[in-house]
Tab-separated table of C-alpha atoms in Angstrom:
chain	number	residue	atom	x	y	z
A	1	MET	CA	-36.395	78.110	89.150
A	2	THR	CA	-33.501	77.006	91.329
A	3	THR	CA	-29.712	77.236	91.551
A	4	LEU	CA	-27.744	74.161	92.632
A	5	LEU	CA	-24.589	75.024	94.529
A	6	THR	CA	-21.938	72.313	94.236
A	7	GLY	CA	-19.520	72.719	97.110
A	8	GLY	CA	-22.346	74.746	98.597
A	9	THR	CA	-20.954	74.857	102.122
A	10	SER	CA	-17.771	76.571	100.958
A	11	GLN	CA	-17.460	80.231	101.939
A	12	ILE	CA	-18.421	81.502	98.492
A	13	GLY	CA	-21.272	79.004	98.264
A	14	LEU	CA	-22.719	80.103	101.600
A	15	ALA	CA	-22.447	83.784	100.699
A	16	LEU	CA	-24.079	83.170	97.313
A	17	ALA	CA	-26.890	81.155	98.905
A	18	GLN	CA	-27.681	84.004	101.284
A	19	ARG	CA	-27.910	86.473	98.404
A	20	LEU	CA	-30.125	84.237	96.298
A	21	LYS	CA	-32.472	83.458	99.173
A	22	ALA	CA	-32.780	87.155	100.081
A	23	ALA	CA	-33.751	87.837	96.470
A	24	GLY	CA	-36.449	85.183	96.590
A	25	LYS	CA	-34.568	82.711	94.387
A	26	GLY	CA	-34.553	78.974	94.922
A	27	VAL	CA	-31.351	77.380	96.247
A	28	VAL	CA	-30.282	73.766	96.748
A	29	PHE	CA	-26.982	72.843	98.382
A	30	GLY	CA	-25.120	69.950	96.808
A	31	THR	CA	-22.703	68.747	99.478
A	32	ARG	CA	-21.156	65.707	101.119
A	33	THR	CA	-21.492	67.374	104.536
A	34	PRO	CA	-25.215	68.102	105.078
A	35	SER	CA	-24.510	69.020	108.709
A	36	LYS	CA	-22.852	72.215	107.462
A	37	VAL	CA	-25.907	73.385	105.535
A	38	PRO	CA	-27.623	76.313	107.300
A	39	SER	CA	-31.184	75.810	108.462
A	40	GLY	CA	-33.860	76.905	106.047
A	41	TYR	CA	-32.127	75.580	102.918
A	42	ASN	CA	-32.770	72.427	100.892
A	43	HIS	CA	-29.834	70.128	100.274
A	44	VAL	CA	-28.876	66.897	98.547
A	45	LEU	CA	-25.926	64.581	98.917
A	46	LEU	CA	-23.427	65.371	96.158
A	47	ASP	CA	-19.875	64.055	96.336
A	48	TRP	CA	-17.361	64.543	93.506
A	49	ALA	CA	-15.643	61.353	94.667
A	50	ASP	CA	-18.865	59.349	94.301
A	51	PRO	CA	-20.503	59.560	90.847
A	52	SER	CA	-23.501	57.618	92.141
A	53	THR	CA	-24.572	60.842	93.907
A	54	PHE	CA	-24.678	62.894	90.681
A	55	GLU	CA	-28.339	62.023	90.025
A	56	ASN	CA	-29.480	63.241	93.453
A	57	PRO	CA	-30.021	66.940	92.626
A	58	PHE	CA	-32.303	66.013	89.734
A	59	SER	CA	-34.352	63.343	91.515
A	60	SER	CA	-36.369	65.733	93.665
A	61	THR	CA	-39.769	66.944	92.498
A	62	GLU	CA	-39.533	69.976	94.792
A	63	SER	CA	-37.030	71.965	92.723
A	64	GLN	CA	-36.475	72.445	89.004
A	65	ILE	CA	-32.768	73.226	88.732
A	66	ASP	CA	-31.947	75.577	85.871
A	67	THR	CA	-28.578	76.948	87.075
A	68	VAL	CA	-25.548	75.129	88.511
A	69	TYR	CA	-22.652	76.754	90.354
A	70	ILE	CA	-19.546	74.600	89.945
A	71	LEU	CA	-16.859	74.519	92.591
A	72	ALA	CA	-14.494	71.972	91.078
A	73	PRO	CA	-12.779	69.350	93.245
A	74	PRO	CA	-9.855	70.956	95.105
A	75	VAL	CA	-6.152	70.104	94.906
A	76	THR	CA	-6.428	68.027	91.744
A	77	LEU	CA	-5.287	68.665	88.169
A	78	ASN	CA	-7.907	66.402	86.532
A	79	ALA	CA	-11.011	68.425	87.410
A	80	LEU	CA	-12.681	67.946	84.018
A	81	GLU	CA	-12.391	64.166	84.166
A	82	ILE	CA	-14.243	64.250	87.493
A	83	THR	CA	-16.892	66.875	86.655
A	84	LYS	CA	-17.624	66.064	82.989
A	85	PRO	CA	-20.117	63.242	83.719
A	86	PHE	CA	-22.012	65.543	86.071
A	87	ILE	CA	-22.074	68.422	83.574
A	88	ASP	CA	-23.361	66.110	80.837
A	89	LEU	CA	-26.066	64.789	83.160
A	90	ALA	CA	-27.084	68.305	84.221
A	91	ILE	CA	-27.516	69.361	80.595
A	92	GLU	CA	-29.513	66.215	79.902
A	93	LYS	CA	-31.770	67.061	82.871
A	94	GLY	CA	-32.500	70.550	81.543
A	95	VAL	CA	-29.955	72.803	83.253
A	96	LYS	CA	-29.684	75.996	81.208
A	97	ARG	CA	-26.816	77.898	82.866
A	98	PHE	CA	-23.542	77.175	84.609
A	99	VAL	CA	-21.391	79.382	86.829
A	100	LEU	CA	-17.811	78.157	87.202
A	101	LEU	CA	-15.290	79.266	89.814
A	102	SER	CA	-11.874	79.545	88.159
A	103	ALA	CA	-9.063	82.083	88.659
A	104	THR	CA	-7.182	84.912	86.983
A	105	ILE	CA	-4.215	82.590	86.603
A	106	ILE	CA	-6.212	79.997	84.634
A	107	GLU	CA	-7.096	80.643	80.991
A	108	LYS	CA	-9.773	78.783	79.035
A	109	GLY	CA	-8.268	75.435	78.071
A	110	GLY	CA	-5.697	75.565	80.847
A	111	LEU	CA	-5.373	73.158	83.735
A	112	MET	CA	-8.149	72.383	86.224
A	113	ALA	CA	-11.044	74.838	85.866
A	114	GLY	CA	-9.582	75.962	82.545
A	115	GLU	CA	-10.488	72.604	81.014
A	116	ILE	CA	-14.009	72.846	82.437
A	117	HIS	CA	-14.277	76.378	81.018
A	118	GLU	CA	-13.365	75.062	77.569
A	119	TYR	CA	-15.773	72.139	77.877
A	120	LEU	CA	-18.713	74.354	78.813
A	121	ASP	CA	-17.926	76.544	75.832
A	122	SER	CA	-17.912	73.514	73.539
A	123	LYS	CA	-21.359	72.425	74.771
A	124	GLY	CA	-23.044	75.609	73.587
A	125	VAL	CA	-24.718	76.293	76.944
A	126	ASP	CA	-25.071	79.607	78.727
A	127	TYR	CA	-22.192	79.899	81.163
A	128	PHE	CA	-20.197	82.423	83.174
A	129	VAL	CA	-16.704	81.976	84.609
A	130	LEU	CA	-15.643	83.745	87.802
A	131	ARG	CA	-11.894	84.438	87.621
A	132	PRO	CA	-10.835	85.919	90.955
A	133	THR	CA	-7.315	86.818	91.930
A	134	TRP	CA	-5.878	85.451	95.201
A	135	PHE	CA	-8.430	85.288	98.016
A	136	ILE	CA	-8.289	87.222	101.270
A	137	GLY	CA	-10.541	84.927	103.332
A	138	MET	CA	-9.876	82.534	106.169
A	139	CYS	CA	-10.156	78.905	105.228
A	140	PRO	CA	-9.061	76.517	107.993
A	141	LEU	CA	-11.228	76.144	111.048
A	142	PRO	CA	-9.661	77.389	114.294
A	143	ASN	CA	-8.337	73.967	115.268
A	144	THR	CA	-6.979	73.125	111.809
A	145	GLN	CA	-3.205	73.149	111.521
A	146	VAL	CA	-2.725	72.317	107.854
A	147	PRO	CA	-5.115	72.088	104.909
A	148	ASN	CA	-5.318	68.380	104.170
A	149	GLN	CA	-8.074	68.498	101.578
A	150	SER	CA	-9.780	65.699	99.696
A	151	LEU	CA	-11.654	65.683	96.408
A	152	SER	CA	-14.872	65.807	98.393
A	153	ASP	CA	-14.213	68.827	100.590
A	154	ASP	CA	-16.286	71.978	100.042
A	155	VAL	CA	-13.251	74.257	99.883
A	156	ASP	CA	-12.624	77.496	98.048
A	157	THR	CA	-9.059	76.949	96.848
A	158	GLU	CA	-6.308	79.523	96.179
A	159	ASN	CA	-7.325	81.176	99.454
A	160	LEU	CA	-4.639	83.592	100.698
A	161	PHE	CA	-4.682	82.000	104.134
A	162	THR	CA	-5.504	78.368	103.312
A	163	ALA	CA	-1.882	77.455	103.860
A	164	GLN	CA	-0.997	80.456	105.997
A	165	ALA	CA	-3.251	80.261	109.065
A	166	TYR	CA	-1.008	77.850	110.949
A	167	THR	CA	2.162	79.910	110.643
A	168	ILE	CA	0.391	83.240	111.117
A	169	ARG	CA	-1.244	82.092	114.332
A	170	GLY	CA	1.636	79.990	115.603
A	171	GLN	CA	4.761	81.761	114.348
A	172	GLY	CA	3.570	85.224	113.386
A	173	GLU	CA	4.636	84.707	109.759
A	174	ILE	CA	3.124	84.790	106.290
A	175	ILE	CA	5.302	82.443	104.241
A	176	MET	CA	5.165	82.907	100.469
A	177	ALA	CA	7.386	82.593	97.408
A	178	VAL	CA	6.474	86.176	96.489
A	179	PRO	CA	9.074	88.655	97.824
A	180	LYS	CA	7.680	91.882	96.401
A	181	GLY	CA	4.753	91.195	94.057
A	182	ARG	CA	1.577	93.265	94.366
A	183	ILE	CA	-1.841	91.595	94.353
A	184	PRO	CA	-5.412	93.032	94.313
A	185	PHE	CA	-6.608	90.532	96.947
A	186	VAL	CA	-10.338	89.794	96.728
A	187	SER	CA	-12.852	88.726	99.375
A	188	MET	CA	-15.168	85.713	99.232
A	189	GLU	CA	-18.134	88.055	99.639
A	190	ASP	CA	-17.189	89.985	96.515
A	191	ILE	CA	-16.801	86.794	94.479
A	192	ALA	CA	-20.243	85.671	95.655
A	193	GLN	CA	-21.658	89.066	94.669
A	194	ALA	CA	-20.263	88.718	91.143
A	195	ALA	CA	-21.866	85.279	90.836
A	196	PHE	CA	-25.167	86.596	92.175
A	197	GLU	CA	-25.236	89.452	89.680
A	198	TYR	CA	-24.721	87.055	86.782
A	199	ILE	CA	-27.434	84.662	87.963
A	200	THR	CA	-29.971	87.430	88.493
A	201	GLN	CA	-28.974	89.922	85.786
A	202	GLY	CA	-26.964	88.028	83.180
A	203	SER	CA	-23.727	89.230	81.604
A	204	SER	CA	-22.548	90.504	78.247
A	205	THR	CA	-19.323	88.502	78.642
A	206	LYS	CA	-18.608	84.840	79.348
A	207	ASP	CA	-16.164	85.557	82.158
A	208	LYS	CA	-14.921	88.314	84.450
A	209	LEU	CA	-11.672	88.910	86.281
A	210	ILE	CA	-12.554	89.588	89.911
A	211	ILE	CA	-10.314	91.775	92.046
A	212	GLY	CA	-10.369	93.695	95.295
A	213	PRO	CA	-10.338	97.482	95.702
A	214	GLU	CA	-6.611	97.794	96.496
A	215	VAL	CA	-3.258	96.363	95.448
A	216	LEU	CA	-0.938	95.185	98.240
A	217	THR	CA	2.313	93.326	98.781
A	218	TYR	CA	2.525	90.560	101.369
A	219	ASP	CA	4.666	92.902	103.477
A	220	GLU	CA	1.733	95.326	103.523
A	221	VAL	CA	-0.718	92.540	104.352
A	222	ALA	CA	1.534	91.531	107.264
A	223	GLN	CA	1.520	95.127	108.525
A	224	ILE	CA	-2.294	95.268	108.362
A	225	LEU	CA	-2.499	91.970	110.259
A	226	THR	CA	-0.136	93.366	112.884
A	227	GLU	CA	-2.370	96.393	113.361
A	228	VAL	CA	-5.609	94.382	113.411
A	229	ILE	CA	-4.654	91.606	115.821
A	230	GLY	CA	-2.195	93.592	117.931
A	231	LYS	CA	0.859	91.353	117.658
A	232	PRO	CA	3.779	91.380	115.213
A	233	ILE	CA	3.216	89.530	111.938
A	234	THR	CA	5.968	89.429	109.318
A	235	HIS	CA	6.210	88.241	105.736
A	236	LYS	CA	8.876	85.636	105.091
A	237	ALA	CA	9.827	85.107	101.427
A	238	ILE	CA	11.116	81.631	100.615
A	239	SER	CA	12.232	79.862	97.457
A	240	VAL	CA	9.968	78.031	95.044
A	241	VAL	CA	11.541	74.710	96.030
A	242	GLU	CA	10.955	75.401	99.734
A	243	GLN	CA	7.331	76.363	99.115
A	244	GLN	CA	6.679	73.225	97.080
A	245	ALA	CA	8.046	71.106	99.913
A	246	ARG	CA	5.891	73.027	102.366
A	247	TYR	CA	2.707	72.459	100.355
A	248	THR	CA	3.382	68.763	99.828
A	249	SER	CA	3.817	68.444	103.591
A	250	PHE	CA	0.250	69.753	103.855
A	251	GLY	CA	-0.991	66.803	101.800
A	252	MET	CA	-0.973	68.297	98.277
A	253	SER	CA	0.256	66.070	95.481
A	254	PRO	CA	3.712	67.038	94.167
A	255	GLU	CA	2.162	67.859	90.774
A	256	TYR	CA	-0.450	70.193	92.236
A	257	ALA	CA	2.058	71.827	94.585
A	258	LYS	CA	4.390	72.474	91.659
A	259	PHE	CA	1.584	74.101	89.668
A	260	LEU	CA	0.368	76.220	92.580
A	261	VAL	CA	3.817	77.489	93.547
A	262	SER	CA	4.667	78.232	89.925
A	263	GLU	CA	1.611	80.471	89.649
A	264	GLU	CA	2.280	81.970	93.068
A	265	ALA	CA	5.812	82.913	92.045
A	266	LYS	CA	4.610	84.539	88.817
A	267	SER	CA	2.752	87.142	90.842
A	268	ASP	CA	6.100	88.475	92.026
A	269	SER	CA	6.373	90.011	88.555
A	270	ASP	CA	3.137	91.940	89.216
A	271	THR	CA	1.091	89.743	86.873
A	272	GLU	CA	-1.871	90.031	89.236
A	273	ALA	CA	-1.428	93.773	89.717
A	274	ALA	CA	-1.652	94.120	85.927
A	275	VAL	CA	-5.228	92.792	86.041
A	276	VAL	CA	-6.296	96.150	87.468
A	277	ALA	CA	-5.788	97.717	84.026
A	278	GLN	CA	-8.039	95.176	82.286
A	279	GLU	CA	-11.516	96.291	81.186
A	280	ASN	CA	-13.317	92.986	81.695
A	281	LYS	CA	-13.253	93.030	85.478
A	282	PHE	CA	-15.448	93.143	88.567
A	283	VAL	CA	-13.985	95.273	91.366
A	284	GLY	CA	-15.086	94.252	94.843
A	285	LYS	CA	-15.679	96.592	97.746
A	286	PHE	CA	-14.117	94.706	100.677
A	287	SER	CA	-10.483	95.479	101.502
A	288	VAL	CA	-8.000	93.188	103.214
A	289	ARG	CA	-8.440	95.234	106.374
A	290	ASP	CA	-12.236	94.887	106.176
A	291	VAL	CA	-12.013	91.090	106.044
A	292	LEU	CA	-9.363	90.811	108.732
A	293	GLU	CA	-11.281	93.127	111.072
A	294	LYS	CA	-14.432	91.076	110.573
A	295	ASN	CA	-12.520	87.883	111.453
A	296	LYS	CA	-10.288	89.394	114.118
A	297	VAL	CA	-11.125	86.744	116.718
A	298	PHE	CA	-10.012	83.945	114.394
A	299	TRP	CA	-6.551	85.405	113.908
A	300	SER	CA	-5.905	86.459	117.486
A	301	SER	CA	-7.240	83.375	119.284
């Protein structure tokens, strides 16, 4: 049996594919950018912005897809409207399990992935929701200045450095609307590991909060970056209004920017740090320093 990875060429998708292949499990990438698919993997054209591609994963006689990993369209608040036809089709075609990437900040029935979470629950299918806190990773490619994302991009959203790479590399600043909040930043690899464990072992719960092994402020992250790349990096706290304007300048809709900054600002009250005390959680093994050391060239180039 085979797992279809929507948004498969995202960082989590790639890491999950590697784990599944190493375990002898079938994998098919569903992506609008086949050139990004690593050699040795099957792929089909799948574009959230083009519903005519939704049949493609189920047209092949080579793979019987029984599990679907859903990376919802980025930077949009109407994720269910876009993904619902695909989910319905997948169920019709015999898909038995779904794995949904959501977030700690999004409850079942909430915006974006929260609506998809609720819809999967209403369909009576086997599903598992990954609810990571803010990501550590490195999203933009080295020549990318700002994250202008479309509905079709294979992008892991809520990445710590999605909107930070430009100012970190160019100005030596992390700019957030979080003056002092503590966050258990999590790596893409650890999120992929949580997904892999569900697909191969199952779960007694329908979702898990996914966190990293340590809780840090952005000031502390800036200090770690300074030590890793060998040049001063500081954390600059700005207002919610300033951050919304900054994100809209990156191409986000005003509505999405408002939502994202609102959730970002909430973490200044240690809402994310409080997740550490929850029982229903998966604790990753990779620290912020681990990830930054691994990607040292990216940050210092």
